[in-house]
PDB file of C-alpha atoms in Angstrom:
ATOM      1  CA  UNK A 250       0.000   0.000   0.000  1.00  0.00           C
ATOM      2  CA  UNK A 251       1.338   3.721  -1.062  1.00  0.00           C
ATOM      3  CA  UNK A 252       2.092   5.864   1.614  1.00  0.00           C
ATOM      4  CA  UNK A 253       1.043   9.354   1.240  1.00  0.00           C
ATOM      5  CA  UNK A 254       1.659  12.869   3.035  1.00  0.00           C
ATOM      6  CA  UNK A 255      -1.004  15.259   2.002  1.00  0.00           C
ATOM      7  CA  UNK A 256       0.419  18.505   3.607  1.00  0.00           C
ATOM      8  CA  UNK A 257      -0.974  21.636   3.275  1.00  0.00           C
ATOM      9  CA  UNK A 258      -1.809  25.175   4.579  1.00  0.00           C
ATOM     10  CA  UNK A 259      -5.199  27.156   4.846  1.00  0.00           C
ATOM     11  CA  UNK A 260      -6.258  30.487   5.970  1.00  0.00           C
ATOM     12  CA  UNK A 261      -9.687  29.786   6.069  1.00  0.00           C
ATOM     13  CA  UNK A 262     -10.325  26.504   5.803  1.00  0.00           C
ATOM     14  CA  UNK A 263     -11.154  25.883   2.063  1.00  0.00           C
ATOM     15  CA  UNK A 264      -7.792  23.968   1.270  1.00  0.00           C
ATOM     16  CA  UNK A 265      -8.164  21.886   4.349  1.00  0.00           C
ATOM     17  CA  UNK A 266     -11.895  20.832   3.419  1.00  0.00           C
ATOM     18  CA  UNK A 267      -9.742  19.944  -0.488  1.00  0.00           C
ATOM     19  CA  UNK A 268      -7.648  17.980   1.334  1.00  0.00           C
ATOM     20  CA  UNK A 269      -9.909  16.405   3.359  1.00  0.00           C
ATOM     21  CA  UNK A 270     -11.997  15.858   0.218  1.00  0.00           C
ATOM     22  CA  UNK A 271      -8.568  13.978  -1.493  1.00  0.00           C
ATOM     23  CA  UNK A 272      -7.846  11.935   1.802  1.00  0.00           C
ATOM     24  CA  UNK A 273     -11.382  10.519   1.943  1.00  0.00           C
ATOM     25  CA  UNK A 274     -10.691   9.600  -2.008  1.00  0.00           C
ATOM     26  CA  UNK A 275      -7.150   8.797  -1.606  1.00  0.00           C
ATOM     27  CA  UNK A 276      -7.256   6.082   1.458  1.00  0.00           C
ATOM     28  CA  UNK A 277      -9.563   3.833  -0.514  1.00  0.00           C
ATOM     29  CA  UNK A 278      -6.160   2.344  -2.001  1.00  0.00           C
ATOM     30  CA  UNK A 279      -3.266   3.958   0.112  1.00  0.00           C
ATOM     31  CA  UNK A 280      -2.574   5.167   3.710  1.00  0.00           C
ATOM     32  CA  UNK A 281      -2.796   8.720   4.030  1.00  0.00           C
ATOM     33  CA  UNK A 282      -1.719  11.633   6.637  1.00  0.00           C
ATOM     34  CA  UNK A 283      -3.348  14.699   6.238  1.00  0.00           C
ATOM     35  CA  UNK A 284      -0.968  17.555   8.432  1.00  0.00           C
ATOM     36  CA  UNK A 285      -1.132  21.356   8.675  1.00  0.00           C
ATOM     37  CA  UNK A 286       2.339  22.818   7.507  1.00  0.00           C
ATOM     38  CA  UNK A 287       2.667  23.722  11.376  1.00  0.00           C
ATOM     39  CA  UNK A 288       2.314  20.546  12.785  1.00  0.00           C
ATOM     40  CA  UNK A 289       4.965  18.815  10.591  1.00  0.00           C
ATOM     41  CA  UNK A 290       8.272  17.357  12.112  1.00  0.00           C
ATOM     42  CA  UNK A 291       8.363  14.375  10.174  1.00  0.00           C
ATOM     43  CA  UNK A 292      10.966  12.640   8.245  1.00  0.00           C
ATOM     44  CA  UNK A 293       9.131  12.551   4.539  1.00  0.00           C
ATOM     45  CA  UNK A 294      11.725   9.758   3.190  1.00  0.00           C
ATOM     46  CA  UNK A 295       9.070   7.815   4.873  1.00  0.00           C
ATOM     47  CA  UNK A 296       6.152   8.460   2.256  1.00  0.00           C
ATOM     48  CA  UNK A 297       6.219   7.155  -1.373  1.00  0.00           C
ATOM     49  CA  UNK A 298       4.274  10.595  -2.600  1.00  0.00           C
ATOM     50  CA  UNK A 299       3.767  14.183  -0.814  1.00  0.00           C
ATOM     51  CA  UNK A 300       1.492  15.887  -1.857  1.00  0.00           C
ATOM     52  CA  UNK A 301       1.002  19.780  -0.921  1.00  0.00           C
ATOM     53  CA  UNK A 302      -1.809  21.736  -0.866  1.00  0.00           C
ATOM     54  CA  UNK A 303      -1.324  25.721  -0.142  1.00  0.00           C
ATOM     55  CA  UNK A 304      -3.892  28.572  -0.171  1.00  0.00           C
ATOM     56  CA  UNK A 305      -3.079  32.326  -1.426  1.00  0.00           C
ATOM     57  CA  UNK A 306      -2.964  35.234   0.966  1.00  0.00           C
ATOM     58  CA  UNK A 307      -2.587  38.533  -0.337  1.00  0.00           C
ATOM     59  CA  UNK A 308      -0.929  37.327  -3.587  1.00  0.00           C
ATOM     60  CA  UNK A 309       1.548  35.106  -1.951  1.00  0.00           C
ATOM     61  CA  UNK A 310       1.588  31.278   0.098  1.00  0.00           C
ATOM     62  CA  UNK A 311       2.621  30.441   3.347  1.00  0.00           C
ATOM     63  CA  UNK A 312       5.883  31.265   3.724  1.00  0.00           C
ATOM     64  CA  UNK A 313       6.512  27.730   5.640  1.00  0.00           C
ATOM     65  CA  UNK A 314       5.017  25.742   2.538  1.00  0.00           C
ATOM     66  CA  UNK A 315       8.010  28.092   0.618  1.00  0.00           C
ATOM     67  CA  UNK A 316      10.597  26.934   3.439  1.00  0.00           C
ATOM     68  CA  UNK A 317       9.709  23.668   3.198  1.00  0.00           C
ATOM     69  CA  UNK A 318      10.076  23.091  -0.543  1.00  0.00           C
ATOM     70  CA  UNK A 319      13.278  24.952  -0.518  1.00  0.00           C
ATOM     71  CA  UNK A 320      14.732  23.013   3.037  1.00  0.00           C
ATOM     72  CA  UNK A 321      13.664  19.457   1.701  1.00  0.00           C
ATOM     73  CA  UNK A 322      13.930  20.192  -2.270  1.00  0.00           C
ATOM     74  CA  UNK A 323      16.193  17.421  -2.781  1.00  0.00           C
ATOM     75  CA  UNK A 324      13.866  14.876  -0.454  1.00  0.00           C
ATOM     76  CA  UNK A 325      10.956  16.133  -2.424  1.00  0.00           C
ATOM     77  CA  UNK A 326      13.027  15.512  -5.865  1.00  0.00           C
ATOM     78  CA  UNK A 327      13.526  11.698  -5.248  1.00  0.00           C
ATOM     79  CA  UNK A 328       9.825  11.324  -4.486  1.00  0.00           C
ATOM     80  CA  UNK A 329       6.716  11.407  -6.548  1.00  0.00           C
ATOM     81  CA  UNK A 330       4.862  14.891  -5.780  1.00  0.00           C
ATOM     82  CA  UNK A 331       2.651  16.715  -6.361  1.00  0.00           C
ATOM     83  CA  UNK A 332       1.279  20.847  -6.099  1.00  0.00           C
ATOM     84  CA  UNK A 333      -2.344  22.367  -5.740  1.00  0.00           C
ATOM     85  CA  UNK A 334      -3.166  26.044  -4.600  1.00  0.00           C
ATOM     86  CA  UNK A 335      -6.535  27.552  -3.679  1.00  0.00           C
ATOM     87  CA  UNK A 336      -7.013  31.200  -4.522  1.00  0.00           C
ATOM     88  CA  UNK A 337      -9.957  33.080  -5.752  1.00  0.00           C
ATOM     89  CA  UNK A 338      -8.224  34.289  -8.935  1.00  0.00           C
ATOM     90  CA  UNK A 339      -9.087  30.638 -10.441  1.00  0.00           C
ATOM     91  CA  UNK A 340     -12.617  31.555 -10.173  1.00  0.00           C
ATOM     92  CA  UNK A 341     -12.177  32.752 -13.895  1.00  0.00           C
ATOM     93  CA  UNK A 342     -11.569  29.869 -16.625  1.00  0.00           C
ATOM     94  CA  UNK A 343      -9.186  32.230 -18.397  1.00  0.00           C
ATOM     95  CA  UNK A 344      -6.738  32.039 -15.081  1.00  0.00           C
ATOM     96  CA  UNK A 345      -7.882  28.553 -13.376  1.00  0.00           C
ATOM     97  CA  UNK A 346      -5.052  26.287 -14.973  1.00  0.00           C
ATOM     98  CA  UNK A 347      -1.602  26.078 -13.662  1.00  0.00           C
ATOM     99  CA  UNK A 348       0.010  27.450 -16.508  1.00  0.00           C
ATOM    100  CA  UNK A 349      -2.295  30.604 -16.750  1.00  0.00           C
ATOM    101  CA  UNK A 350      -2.865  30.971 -12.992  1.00  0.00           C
ATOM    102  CA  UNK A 351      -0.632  34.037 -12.187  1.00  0.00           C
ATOM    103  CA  UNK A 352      -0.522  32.758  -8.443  1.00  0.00           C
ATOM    104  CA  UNK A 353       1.338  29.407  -9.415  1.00  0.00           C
ATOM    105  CA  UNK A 354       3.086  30.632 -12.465  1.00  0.00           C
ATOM    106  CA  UNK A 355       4.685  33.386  -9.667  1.00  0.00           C
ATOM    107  CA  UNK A 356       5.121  30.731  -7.325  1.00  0.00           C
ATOM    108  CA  UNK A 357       7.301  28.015  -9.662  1.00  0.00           C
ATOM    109  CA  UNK A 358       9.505  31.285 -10.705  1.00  0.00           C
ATOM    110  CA  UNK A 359      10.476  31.945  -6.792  1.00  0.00           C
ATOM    111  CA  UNK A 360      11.376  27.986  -6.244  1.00  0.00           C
ATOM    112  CA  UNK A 361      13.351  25.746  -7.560  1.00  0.00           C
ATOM    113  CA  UNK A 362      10.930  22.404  -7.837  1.00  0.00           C
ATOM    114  CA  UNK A 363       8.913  20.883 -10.043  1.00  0.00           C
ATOM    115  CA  UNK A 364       6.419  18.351  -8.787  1.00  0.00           C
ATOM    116  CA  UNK A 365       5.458  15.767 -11.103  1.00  0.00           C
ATOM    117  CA  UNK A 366       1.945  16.996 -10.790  1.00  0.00           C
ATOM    118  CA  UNK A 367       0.285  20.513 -10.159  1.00  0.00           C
ATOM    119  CA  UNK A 368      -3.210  21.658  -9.994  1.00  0.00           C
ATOM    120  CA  UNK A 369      -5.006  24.961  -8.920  1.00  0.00           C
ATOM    121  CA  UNK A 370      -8.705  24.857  -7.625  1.00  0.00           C
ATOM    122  CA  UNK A 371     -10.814  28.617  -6.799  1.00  0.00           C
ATOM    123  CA  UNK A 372     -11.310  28.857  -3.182  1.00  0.00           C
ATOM    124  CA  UNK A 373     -13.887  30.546  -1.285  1.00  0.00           C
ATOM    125  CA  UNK A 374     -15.508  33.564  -0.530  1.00  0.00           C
ATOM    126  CA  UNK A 375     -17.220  34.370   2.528  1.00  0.00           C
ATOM    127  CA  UNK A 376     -16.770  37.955   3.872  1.00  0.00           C
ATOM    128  CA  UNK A 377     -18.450  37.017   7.241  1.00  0.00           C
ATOM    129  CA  UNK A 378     -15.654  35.067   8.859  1.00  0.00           C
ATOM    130  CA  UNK A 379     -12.842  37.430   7.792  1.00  0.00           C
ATOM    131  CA  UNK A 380     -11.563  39.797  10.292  1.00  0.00           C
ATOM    132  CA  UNK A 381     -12.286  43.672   9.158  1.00  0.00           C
ATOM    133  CA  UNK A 382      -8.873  44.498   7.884  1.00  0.00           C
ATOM    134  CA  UNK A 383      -9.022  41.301   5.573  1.00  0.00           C
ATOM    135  CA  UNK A 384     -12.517  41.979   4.185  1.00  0.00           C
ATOM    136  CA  UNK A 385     -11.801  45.387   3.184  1.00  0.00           C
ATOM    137  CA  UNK A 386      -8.284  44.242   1.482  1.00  0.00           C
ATOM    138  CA  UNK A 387     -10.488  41.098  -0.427  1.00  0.00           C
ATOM    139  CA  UNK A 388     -13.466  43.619  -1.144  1.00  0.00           C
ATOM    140  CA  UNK A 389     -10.988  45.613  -2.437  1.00  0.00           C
ATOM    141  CA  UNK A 390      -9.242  43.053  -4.430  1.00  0.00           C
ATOM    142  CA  UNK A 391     -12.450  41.836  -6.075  1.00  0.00           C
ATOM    143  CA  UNK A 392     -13.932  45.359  -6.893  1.00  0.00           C
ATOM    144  CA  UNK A 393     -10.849  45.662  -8.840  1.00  0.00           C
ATOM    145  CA  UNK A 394     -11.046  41.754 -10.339  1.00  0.00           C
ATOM    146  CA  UNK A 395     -14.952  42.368 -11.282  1.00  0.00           C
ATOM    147  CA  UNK A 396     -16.027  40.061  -8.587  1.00  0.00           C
ATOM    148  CA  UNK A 397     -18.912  40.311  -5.369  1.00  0.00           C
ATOM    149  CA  UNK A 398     -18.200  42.869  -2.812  1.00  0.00           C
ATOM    150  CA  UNK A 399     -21.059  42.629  -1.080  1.00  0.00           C
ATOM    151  CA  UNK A 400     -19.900  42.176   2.699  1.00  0.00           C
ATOM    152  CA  UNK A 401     -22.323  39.108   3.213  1.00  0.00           C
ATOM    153  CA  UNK A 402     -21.272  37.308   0.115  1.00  0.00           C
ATOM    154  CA  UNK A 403     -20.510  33.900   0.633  1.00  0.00           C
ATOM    155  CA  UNK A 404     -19.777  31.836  -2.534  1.00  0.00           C
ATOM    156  CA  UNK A 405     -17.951  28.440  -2.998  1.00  0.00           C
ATOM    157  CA  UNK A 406     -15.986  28.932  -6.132  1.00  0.00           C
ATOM    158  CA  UNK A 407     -14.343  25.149  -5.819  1.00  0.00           C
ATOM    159  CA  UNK A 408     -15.131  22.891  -8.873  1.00  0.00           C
ATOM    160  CA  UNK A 409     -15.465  19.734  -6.871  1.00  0.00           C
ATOM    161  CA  UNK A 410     -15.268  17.115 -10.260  1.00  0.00           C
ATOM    162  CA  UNK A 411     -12.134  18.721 -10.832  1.00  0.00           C
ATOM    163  CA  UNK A 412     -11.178  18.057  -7.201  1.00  0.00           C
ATOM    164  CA  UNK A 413     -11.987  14.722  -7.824  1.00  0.00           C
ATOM    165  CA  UNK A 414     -10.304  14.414 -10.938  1.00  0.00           C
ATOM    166  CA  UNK A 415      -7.376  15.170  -9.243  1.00  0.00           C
ATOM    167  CA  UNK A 416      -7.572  12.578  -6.644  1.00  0.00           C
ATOM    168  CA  UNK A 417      -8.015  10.454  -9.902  1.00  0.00           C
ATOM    169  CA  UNK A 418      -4.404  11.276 -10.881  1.00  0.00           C
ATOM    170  CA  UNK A 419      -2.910  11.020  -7.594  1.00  0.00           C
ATOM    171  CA  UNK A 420      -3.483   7.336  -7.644  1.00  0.00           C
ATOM    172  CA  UNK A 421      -2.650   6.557 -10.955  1.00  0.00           C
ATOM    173  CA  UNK A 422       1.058   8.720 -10.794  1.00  0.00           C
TER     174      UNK A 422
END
């Protein structure tokens, strides 16, 4: 049975429920450990695949998903792996692929990695459980990206077939 490390970071919960969403799919055929980037102290020599999932924040992920990668990068290299981010830029088909999401094609120009598989999946919006500083910054972003800036918007961009799809390819690489 394939051992895998699904590893990943959320602000407000919409990457973990992805995860959670992959685990569920994923343990069917393989043993999986689903751990917050801050809870890690693992040795990850001891999983066949890693797989890491990272939401955006103000334009950028977690900087400990970005230390990771770059402290284990040679680990990570000798594995099979694999990349998703959740932002609410891929809420638009013109920008919800890896190769035109600006968010990933920024992030793979800042690292040197390259998992063998990467995905990007449009997050969530819900104004209500943001604190006021964030709101006004992501009301702010969206009035300038066309979206809803209505303060009780709450809007579940993720495409969960694709999600799914995913988890499809995770087995199979």
């Amino acid at each position: 049975m394939t051992k895998i490390l699904l590893l990943y970071s959320s602000v407000d919960g919409q990457t973990l429920k992805i995860c959670t969403r992959l685990r569920e799919q994923l343990q069917k055929q393989n043993t999986v450990d689903l751990i917050a980037i801050d809870d890690f102290n693992r040795d990850i020599t001891l999983y066949d695949k890693i797989i890491i999932g990272a939401s955006i924040r103000y334009g950028v992920h977690n900087k400990k998903i970005i230390d990771f990668i770059n402290t284990k990068k040679e680990q990570l290299d000798s594995l099979k792996t694999a990349f998703f981010s959740v932002n609410l830029v891929a809420r638009k088909p013109e920008k919800n692929t890896p190769d035109t999401n600006p968010y990933v094609v920024k992030f793979f120009k800042t690292i040197d990695w390259k998992p063998s598989l990467v995905e990007v999946f449009a997050g969530k919006l819900d104004y209500k459980k943001y604190p006021f500083f964030d709101r006004i910054m992501i009301q702010f972003i969206m009035w300038m990206t066309k979206g809803p800036t209505d303060p009780h918007t709450e809007i579940e961009y993720t495409d969960w077939e694709k999600v799914k799809e995913f988890g499809e390819q995770l087995n199979t690489f």
